């Protein structure tokens, strides 16, 4: 089962400003998360549906 990635307008504005290498790393991670959102990311506050991806000091939070 594939999932859908929904981005907010604020996320899109900030994401495009990231360094290109960081954007590419996140985009690769996003493709994996779409296939299996539990495959990557750390859980936050013990909630399995609230997760975080990290790349060189940058973070992306997502909900499943």
PDB file of N, CA, C and O in Angstrom:
ATOM      1  N   UNK A   1       0.847  -1.181   0.000  1.00  0.00           N
ATOM      2  CA  UNK A   1       0.000   0.000   0.000  1.00  0.00           C
ATOM      3  C   UNK A   1       0.891   1.243   0.000  1.00  0.00           C
ATOM      4  O   UNK A   1       1.776   1.387   0.821  1.00  0.00           O
ATOM      5  N   UNK A   2       0.663   2.134  -0.910  1.00  0.00           N
ATOM      6  CA  UNK A   2       1.407   3.395  -0.969  1.00  0.00           C
ATOM      7  C   UNK A   2       0.596   4.485  -0.277  1.00  0.00           C
ATOM      8  O   UNK A   2      -0.637   4.484  -0.313  1.00  0.00           O
ATOM      9  N   UNK A   3       1.296   5.371   0.352  1.00  0.00           N
ATOM     10  CA  UNK A   3       0.673   6.480   1.043  1.00  0.00           C
ATOM     11  C   UNK A   3       0.805   7.741   0.194  1.00  0.00           C
ATOM     12  O   UNK A   3       1.538   7.762  -0.788  1.00  0.00           O
ATOM     13  N   UNK A   4       0.123   8.791   0.581  1.00  0.00           N
ATOM     14  CA  UNK A   4       0.172  10.066  -0.131  1.00  0.00           C
ATOM     15  C   UNK A   4       0.899  11.065   0.749  1.00  0.00           C
ATOM     16  O   UNK A   4       0.646  11.154   1.954  1.00  0.00           O
ATOM     17  N   UNK A   5       1.787  11.825   0.140  1.00  0.00           N
ATOM     18  CA  UNK A   5       2.512  12.865   0.848  1.00  0.00           C
ATOM     19  C   UNK A   5       1.815  14.197   0.580  1.00  0.00           C
ATOM     20  O   UNK A   5       1.652  14.595  -0.574  1.00  0.00           O
ATOM     21  N   UNK A   6       1.398  14.857   1.634  1.00  0.00           N
ATOM     22  CA  UNK A   6       0.740  16.155   1.509  1.00  0.00           C
ATOM     23  C   UNK A   6       1.629  17.192   2.181  1.00  0.00           C
ATOM     24  O   UNK A   6       1.995  17.041   3.346  1.00  0.00           O
ATOM     25  N   UNK A   7       1.979  18.225   1.441  1.00  0.00           N
ATOM     26  CA  UNK A   7       2.859  19.278   1.951  1.00  0.00           C
ATOM     27  C   UNK A   7       2.069  20.561   2.139  1.00  0.00           C
ATOM     28  O   UNK A   7       1.233  20.907   1.313  1.00  0.00           O
ATOM     29  N   UNK A   8       2.368  21.273   3.206  1.00  0.00           N
ATOM     30  CA  UNK A   8       1.729  22.566   3.415  1.00  0.00           C
ATOM     31  C   UNK A   8       2.423  23.622   2.556  1.00  0.00           C
ATOM     32  O   UNK A   8       3.561  23.431   2.107  1.00  0.00           O
ATOM     33  N   UNK A   9       1.753  24.743   2.342  1.00  0.00           N
ATOM     34  CA  UNK A   9       2.353  25.835   1.585  1.00  0.00           C
ATOM     35  C   UNK A   9       3.605  26.359   2.293  1.00  0.00           C
ATOM     36  O   UNK A   9       4.614  26.662   1.648  1.00  0.00           O
ATOM     37  N   UNK A  10       3.547  26.436   3.605  1.00  0.00           N
ATOM     38  CA  UNK A  10       4.700  26.908   4.381  1.00  0.00           C
ATOM     39  C   UNK A  10       5.896  25.963   4.205  1.00  0.00           C
ATOM     40  O   UNK A  10       7.032  26.400   4.055  1.00  0.00           O
ATOM     41  N   UNK A  11       5.627  24.669   4.228  1.00  0.00           N
ATOM     42  CA  UNK A  11       6.696  23.697   4.009  1.00  0.00           C
ATOM     43  C   UNK A  11       7.323  23.893   2.640  1.00  0.00           C
ATOM     44  O   UNK A  11       8.549  23.897   2.501  1.00  0.00           O
ATOM     45  N   UNK A  12       6.507  24.041   1.611  1.00  0.00           N
ATOM     46  CA  UNK A  12       7.016  24.207   0.251  1.00  0.00           C
ATOM     47  C   UNK A  12       7.917  25.437   0.142  1.00  0.00           C
ATOM     48  O   UNK A  12       8.972  25.382  -0.492  1.00  0.00           O
ATOM     49  N   UNK A  13       7.513  26.541   0.765  1.00  0.00           N
ATOM     50  CA  UNK A  13       8.315  27.776   0.726  1.00  0.00           C
ATOM     51  C   UNK A  13       9.674  27.569   1.380  1.00  0.00           C
ATOM     52  O   UNK A  13      10.694  28.018   0.863  1.00  0.00           O
ATOM     53  N   UNK A  14       9.677  26.898   2.513  1.00  0.00           N
ATOM     54  CA  UNK A  14      10.933  26.692   3.249  1.00  0.00           C
ATOM     55  C   UNK A  14      11.793  25.606   2.612  1.00  0.00           C
ATOM     56  O   UNK A  14      13.013  25.707   2.599  1.00  0.00           O
ATOM     57  N   UNK A  15      11.161  24.584   2.090  1.00  0.00           N
ATOM     58  CA  UNK A  15      11.897  23.455   1.520  1.00  0.00           C
ATOM     59  C   UNK A  15      12.710  23.893   0.309  1.00  0.00           C
ATOM     60  O   UNK A  15      13.864  23.478   0.149  1.00  0.00           O
ATOM     61  N   UNK A  16      12.146  24.722  -0.531  1.00  0.00           N
ATOM     62  CA  UNK A  16      12.833  25.161  -1.754  1.00  0.00           C
ATOM     63  C   UNK A  16      14.077  25.993  -1.423  1.00  0.00           C
ATOM     64  O   UNK A  16      15.003  26.078  -2.232  1.00  0.00           O
ATOM     65  N   UNK A  17      14.134  26.562  -0.228  1.00  0.00           N
ATOM     66  CA  UNK A  17      15.268  27.388   0.180  1.00  0.00           C
ATOM     67  C   UNK A  17      16.420  26.577   0.771  1.00  0.00           C
ATOM     68  O   UNK A  17      17.500  27.109   1.006  1.00  0.00           O
ATOM     69  N   UNK A  18      16.203  25.286   1.003  1.00  0.00           N
ATOM     70  CA  UNK A  18      17.256  24.435   1.556  1.00  0.00           C
ATOM     71  C   UNK A  18      18.366  24.234   0.525  1.00  0.00           C
ATOM     72  O   UNK A  18      18.125  24.298  -0.683  1.00  0.00           O
ATOM     73  N   UNK A  19      19.580  23.945   0.988  1.00  0.00           N
ATOM     74  CA  UNK A  19      20.651  23.608   0.044  1.00  0.00           C
ATOM     75  C   UNK A  19      20.249  22.393  -0.805  1.00  0.00           C
ATOM     76  O   UNK A  19      19.551  21.497  -0.335  1.00  0.00           O
ATOM     77  N   UNK A  20      20.693  22.398  -2.045  1.00  0.00           N
ATOM     78  CA  UNK A  20      20.273  21.371  -2.994  1.00  0.00           C
ATOM     79  C   UNK A  20      20.574  19.956  -2.508  1.00  0.00           C
ATOM     80  O   UNK A  20      19.745  19.060  -2.649  1.00  0.00           O
ATOM     81  N   UNK A  21      21.752  19.732  -1.917  1.00  0.00           N
ATOM     82  CA  UNK A  21      22.089  18.386  -1.468  1.00  0.00           C
ATOM     83  C   UNK A  21      21.153  17.904  -0.363  1.00  0.00           C
ATOM     84  O   UNK A  21      20.778  16.739  -0.325  1.00  0.00           O
ATOM     85  N   UNK A  22      20.738  18.808   0.504  1.00  0.00           N
ATOM     86  CA  UNK A  22      19.809  18.452   1.583  1.00  0.00           C
ATOM     87  C   UNK A  22      18.430  18.140   0.993  1.00  0.00           C
ATOM     88  O   UNK A  22      17.787  17.163   1.384  1.00  0.00           O
ATOM     89  N   UNK A  23      17.980  18.975   0.054  1.00  0.00           N
ATOM     90  CA  UNK A  23      16.691  18.716  -0.597  1.00  0.00           C
ATOM     91  C   UNK A  23      16.674  17.333  -1.252  1.00  0.00           C
ATOM     92  O   UNK A  23      15.702  16.586  -1.130  1.00  0.00           O
ATOM     93  N   UNK A  24      17.756  17.000  -1.948  1.00  0.00           N
ATOM     94  CA  UNK A  24      17.811  15.702  -2.630  1.00  0.00           C
ATOM     95  C   UNK A  24      17.767  14.548  -1.635  1.00  0.00           C
ATOM     96  O   UNK A  24      17.105  13.531  -1.887  1.00  0.00           O
ATOM     97  N   UNK A  25      18.450  14.694  -0.513  1.00  0.00           N
ATOM     98  CA  UNK A  25      18.413  13.638   0.512  1.00  0.00           C
ATOM     99  C   UNK A  25      17.004  13.455   1.055  1.00  0.00           C
ATOM    100  O   UNK A  25      16.531  12.330   1.205  1.00  0.00           O
ATOM    101  N   UNK A  26      16.346  14.585   1.362  1.00  0.00           N
ATOM    102  CA  UNK A  26      14.977  14.495   1.864  1.00  0.00           C
ATOM    103  C   UNK A  26      14.059  13.889   0.812  1.00  0.00           C
ATOM    104  O   UNK A  26      13.198  13.073   1.131  1.00  0.00           O
ATOM    105  N   UNK A  27      14.216  14.274  -0.454  1.00  0.00           N
ATOM    106  CA  UNK A  27      13.349  13.739  -1.502  1.00  0.00           C
ATOM    107  C   UNK A  27      13.497  12.221  -1.621  1.00  0.00           C
ATOM    108  O   UNK A  27      12.504  11.514  -1.807  1.00  0.00           O
ATOM    109  N   UNK A  28      14.713  11.712  -1.493  1.00  0.00           N
ATOM    110  CA  UNK A  28      14.912  10.254  -1.510  1.00  0.00           C
ATOM    111  C   UNK A  28      14.198   9.612  -0.325  1.00  0.00           C
ATOM    112  O   UNK A  28      13.563   8.567  -0.460  1.00  0.00           O
ATOM    113  N   UNK A  29      14.304  10.259   0.834  1.00  0.00           N
ATOM    114  CA  UNK A  29      13.623   9.736   2.021  1.00  0.00           C
ATOM    115  C   UNK A  29      12.111   9.786   1.835  1.00  0.00           C
ATOM    116  O   UNK A  29      11.405   8.856   2.239  1.00  0.00           O
ATOM    117  N   UNK A  30      11.609  10.854   1.244  1.00  0.00           N
ATOM    118  CA  UNK A  30      10.167  10.982   1.027  1.00  0.00           C
ATOM    119  C   UNK A  30       9.645   9.828   0.170  1.00  0.00           C
ATOM    120  O   UNK A  30       8.565   9.306   0.423  1.00  0.00           O
ATOM    121  N   UNK A  31      10.404   9.423  -0.855  1.00  0.00           N
ATOM    122  CA  UNK A  31       9.973   8.314  -1.710  1.00  0.00           C
ATOM    123  C   UNK A  31       9.853   7.027  -0.902  1.00  0.00           C
ATOM    124  O   UNK A  31       8.920   6.250  -1.092  1.00  0.00           O
ATOM    125  N   UNK A  32      10.790   6.810   0.014  1.00  0.00           N
ATOM    126  CA  UNK A  32      10.727   5.623   0.867  1.00  0.00           C
ATOM    127  C   UNK A  32       9.555   5.709   1.839  1.00  0.00           C
ATOM    128  O   UNK A  32       8.872   4.724   2.093  1.00  0.00           O
ATOM    129  N   UNK A  33       9.312   6.905   2.366  1.00  0.00           N
ATOM    130  CA  UNK A  33       8.215   7.106   3.319  1.00  0.00           C
ATOM    131  C   UNK A  33       6.866   6.898   2.641  1.00  0.00           C
ATOM    132  O   UNK A  33       5.945   6.369   3.253  1.00  0.00           O
ATOM    133  N   UNK A  34       6.748   7.285   1.390  1.00  0.00           N
ATOM    134  CA  UNK A  34       5.491   7.082   0.660  1.00  0.00           C
ATOM    135  C   UNK A  34       5.182   5.591   0.541  1.00  0.00           C
ATOM    136  O   UNK A  34       4.034   5.180   0.666  1.00  0.00           O
ATOM    137  N   UNK A  35       6.199   4.778   0.333  1.00  0.00           N
ATOM    138  CA  UNK A  35       6.004   3.328   0.235  1.00  0.00           C
ATOM    139  C   UNK A  35       5.721   2.700   1.593  1.00  0.00           C
ATOM    140  O   UNK A  35       4.877   1.827   1.699  1.00  0.00           O
ATOM    141  N   UNK A  36       6.466   3.128   2.605  1.00  0.00           N
ATOM    142  CA  UNK A  36       6.286   2.586   3.955  1.00  0.00           C
ATOM    143  C   UNK A  36       6.668   3.664   4.962  1.00  0.00           C
ATOM    144  O   UNK A  36       7.853   3.861   5.245  1.00  0.00           O
ATOM    145  N   UNK A  37       5.702   4.389   5.505  1.00  0.00           N
ATOM    146  CA  UNK A  37       6.006   5.511   6.395  1.00  0.00           C
ATOM    147  C   UNK A  37       6.687   5.107   7.700  1.00  0.00           C
ATOM    148  O   UNK A  37       7.250   5.931   8.387  1.00  0.00           O
ATOM    149  N   UNK A  38       6.667   3.834   8.020  1.00  0.00           N
ATOM    150  CA  UNK A  38       7.307   3.366   9.246  1.00  0.00           C
ATOM    151  C   UNK A  38       8.756   2.933   9.015  1.00  0.00           C
ATOM    152  O   UNK A  38       9.458   2.593   9.955  1.00  0.00           O
ATOM    153  N   UNK A  39       9.209   2.944   7.756  1.00  0.00           N
ATOM    154  CA  UNK A  39      10.544   2.452   7.429  1.00  0.00           C
ATOM    155  C   UNK A  39      11.651   3.421   7.841  1.00  0.00           C
ATOM    156  O   UNK A  39      12.771   2.999   8.094  1.00  0.00           O
ATOM    157  N   UNK A  40      11.361   4.683   7.883  1.00  0.00           N
ATOM    158  CA  UNK A  40      12.345   5.713   8.237  1.00  0.00           C
ATOM    159  C   UNK A  40      11.799   6.588   9.346  1.00  0.00           C
ATOM    160  O   UNK A  40      10.623   6.541   9.677  1.00  0.00           O
ATOM    161  N   UNK A  41      12.650   7.424   9.858  1.00  0.00           N
ATOM    162  CA  UNK A  41      12.212   8.406  10.844  1.00  0.00           C
ATOM    163  C   UNK A  41      12.144   7.851  12.250  1.00  0.00           C
ATOM    164  O   UNK A  41      11.933   6.664  12.459  1.00  0.00           O
ATOM    165  N   UNK A  42      12.387   8.738  13.174  1.00  0.00           N
ATOM    166  CA  UNK A  42      12.303   8.399  14.588  1.00  0.00           C
ATOM    167  C   UNK A  42      10.920   8.773  15.103  1.00  0.00           C
ATOM    168  O   UNK A  42      10.351   9.774  14.690  1.00  0.00           O
ATOM    169  N   UNK A  43      10.397   7.971  16.011  1.00  0.00           N
ATOM    170  CA  UNK A  43       9.121   8.322  16.624  1.00  0.00           C
ATOM    171  C   UNK A  43       9.359   9.424  17.647  1.00  0.00           C
ATOM    172  O   UNK A  43      10.428   9.530  18.240  1.00  0.00           O
ATOM    173  N   UNK A  44       8.376  10.248  17.837  1.00  0.00           N
ATOM    174  CA  UNK A  44       8.469  11.344  18.797  1.00  0.00           C
ATOM    175  C   UNK A  44       7.448  11.160  19.901  1.00  0.00           C
ATOM    176  O   UNK A  44       6.300  10.797  19.648  1.00  0.00           O
ATOM    177  N   UNK A  45       7.879  11.411  21.106  1.00  0.00           N
ATOM    178  CA  UNK A  45       7.010  11.342  22.286  1.00  0.00           C
ATOM    179  C   UNK A  45       6.298  10.006  22.417  1.00  0.00           C
ATOM    180  O   UNK A  45       5.199   9.922  22.935  1.00  0.00           O
ATOM    181  N   UNK A  46       6.916   8.945  21.875  1.00  0.00           N
ATOM    182  CA  UNK A  46       6.329   7.623  21.988  1.00  0.00           C
ATOM    183  C   UNK A  46       5.100   7.407  21.121  1.00  0.00           C
ATOM    184  O   UNK A  46       4.410   6.406  21.259  1.00  0.00           O
ATOM    185  N   UNK A  47       4.816   8.332  20.229  1.00  0.00           N
ATOM    186  CA  UNK A  47       3.661   8.213  19.341  1.00  0.00           C
ATOM    187  C   UNK A  47       4.142   7.688  17.998  1.00  0.00           C
ATOM    188  O   UNK A  47       4.888   8.367  17.285  1.00  0.00           O
ATOM    189  N   UNK A  48       3.743   6.507  17.638  1.00  0.00           N
ATOM    190  CA  UNK A  48       4.228   5.871  16.417  1.00  0.00           C
ATOM    191  C   UNK A  48       3.819   6.625  15.154  1.00  0.00           C
ATOM    192  O   UNK A  48       4.458   6.490  14.123  1.00  0.00           O
ATOM    193  N   UNK A  49       2.783   7.424  15.202  1.00  0.00           N
ATOM    194  CA  UNK A  49       2.304   8.141  14.020  1.00  0.00           C
ATOM    195  C   UNK A  49       2.940   9.527  13.861  1.00  0.00           C
ATOM    196  O   UNK A  49       2.768  10.183  12.848  1.00  0.00           O
ATOM    197  N   UNK A  50       3.701   9.992  14.845  1.00  0.00           N
ATOM    198  CA  UNK A  50       4.378  11.296  14.793  1.00  0.00           C
ATOM    199  C   UNK A  50       5.865  11.025  14.649  1.00  0.00           C
ATOM    200  O   UNK A  50       6.495  10.499  15.557  1.00  0.00           O
ATOM    201  N   UNK A  51       6.439  11.365  13.478  1.00  0.00           N
ATOM    202  CA  UNK A  51       7.810  10.954  13.172  1.00  0.00           C
ATOM    203  C   UNK A  51       8.650  12.120  12.666  1.00  0.00           C
ATOM    204  O   UNK A  51       8.132  13.159  12.283  1.00  0.00           O
ATOM    205  N   UNK A  52       9.961  11.886  12.647  1.00  0.00           N
ATOM    206  CA  UNK A  52      10.911  12.936  12.289  1.00  0.00           C
ATOM    207  C   UNK A  52      12.019  12.362  11.398  1.00  0.00           C
ATOM    208  O   UNK A  52      12.549  11.299  11.666  1.00  0.00           O
ATOM    209  N   UNK A  53      12.337  13.105  10.325  1.00  0.00           N
ATOM    210  CA  UNK A  53      13.475  12.794   9.468  1.00  0.00           C
ATOM    211  C   UNK A  53      14.532  13.866   9.704  1.00  0.00           C
ATOM    212  O   UNK A  53      14.198  15.041   9.854  1.00  0.00           O
ATOM    213  N   UNK A  54      15.812  13.480   9.696  1.00  0.00           N
ATOM    214  CA  UNK A  54      16.900  14.426   9.923  1.00  0.00           C
ATOM    215  C   UNK A  54      17.942  14.309   8.815  1.00  0.00           C
ATOM    216  O   UNK A  54      18.216  13.218   8.334  1.00  0.00           O
ATOM    217  N   UNK A  55      18.514  15.461   8.450  1.00  0.00           N
ATOM    218  CA  UNK A  55      19.613  15.533   7.495  1.00  0.00           C
ATOM    219  C   UNK A  55      20.468  16.742   7.809  1.00  0.00           C
ATOM    220  O   UNK A  55      20.023  17.884   7.652  1.00  0.00           O
ATOM    221  N   UNK A  56      21.674  16.512   8.279  1.00  0.00           N
ATOM    222  CA  UNK A  56      22.656  17.575   8.530  1.00  0.00           C
ATOM    223  C   UNK A  56      22.072  18.777   9.267  1.00  0.00           C
ATOM    224  O   UNK A  56      22.180  19.918   8.821  1.00  0.00           O
ATOM    225  N   UNK A  57      21.423  18.539  10.369  1.00  0.00           N
ATOM    226  CA  UNK A  57      20.890  19.635  11.169  1.00  0.00           C
ATOM    227  C   UNK A  57      19.510  20.123  10.766  1.00  0.00           C
ATOM    228  O   UNK A  57      18.944  20.985  11.425  1.00  0.00           O
ATOM    229  N   UNK A  58      18.967  19.612   9.681  1.00  0.00           N
ATOM    230  CA  UNK A  58      17.620  19.976   9.242  1.00  0.00           C
ATOM    231  C   UNK A  58      16.679  18.848   9.633  1.00  0.00           C
ATOM    232  O   UNK A  58      17.051  17.677   9.620  1.00  0.00           O
ATOM    233  N   UNK A  59      15.444  19.210   9.948  1.00  0.00           N
ATOM    234  CA  UNK A  59      14.448  18.213  10.358  1.00  0.00           C
ATOM    235  C   UNK A  59      13.139  18.417   9.622  1.00  0.00           C
ATOM    236  O   UNK A  59      12.738  19.538   9.350  1.00  0.00           O
ATOM    237  N   UNK A  60      12.484  17.317   9.365  1.00  0.00           N
ATOM    238  CA  UNK A  60      11.143  17.323   8.803  1.00  0.00           C
ATOM    239  C   UNK A  60      10.294  16.432   9.695  1.00  0.00           C
ATOM    240  O   UNK A  60      10.675  15.296   9.991  1.00  0.00           O
ATOM    241  N   UNK A  61       9.179  16.945  10.143  1.00  0.00           N
ATOM    242  CA  UNK A  61       8.234  16.172  10.959  1.00  0.00           C
ATOM    243  C   UNK A  61       7.080  15.750  10.083  1.00  0.00           C
ATOM    244  O   UNK A  61       6.633  16.504   9.217  1.00  0.00           O
ATOM    245  N   UNK A  62       6.583  14.541  10.321  1.00  0.00           N
ATOM    246  CA  UNK A  62       5.429  14.090   9.550  1.00  0.00           C
ATOM    247  C   UNK A  62       4.525  13.213  10.405  1.00  0.00           C
ATOM    248  O   UNK A  62       4.944  12.608  11.379  1.00  0.00           O
ATOM    249  N   UNK A  63       3.272  13.212  10.010  1.00  0.00           N
ATOM    250  CA  UNK A  63       2.242  12.384  10.658  1.00  0.00           C
ATOM    251  C   UNK A  63       1.820  11.299   9.701  1.00  0.00           C
ATOM    252  O   UNK A  63       1.770  11.505   8.492  1.00  0.00           O
ATOM    253  N   UNK A  64       1.490  10.168  10.244  1.00  0.00           N
ATOM    254  CA  UNK A  64       0.995   9.058   9.414  1.00  0.00           C
ATOM    255  C   UNK A  64      -0.495   8.912   9.656  1.00  0.00           C
ATOM    256  O   UNK A  64      -0.956   8.889  10.767  1.00  0.00           O
TER     257      UNK A  64
END
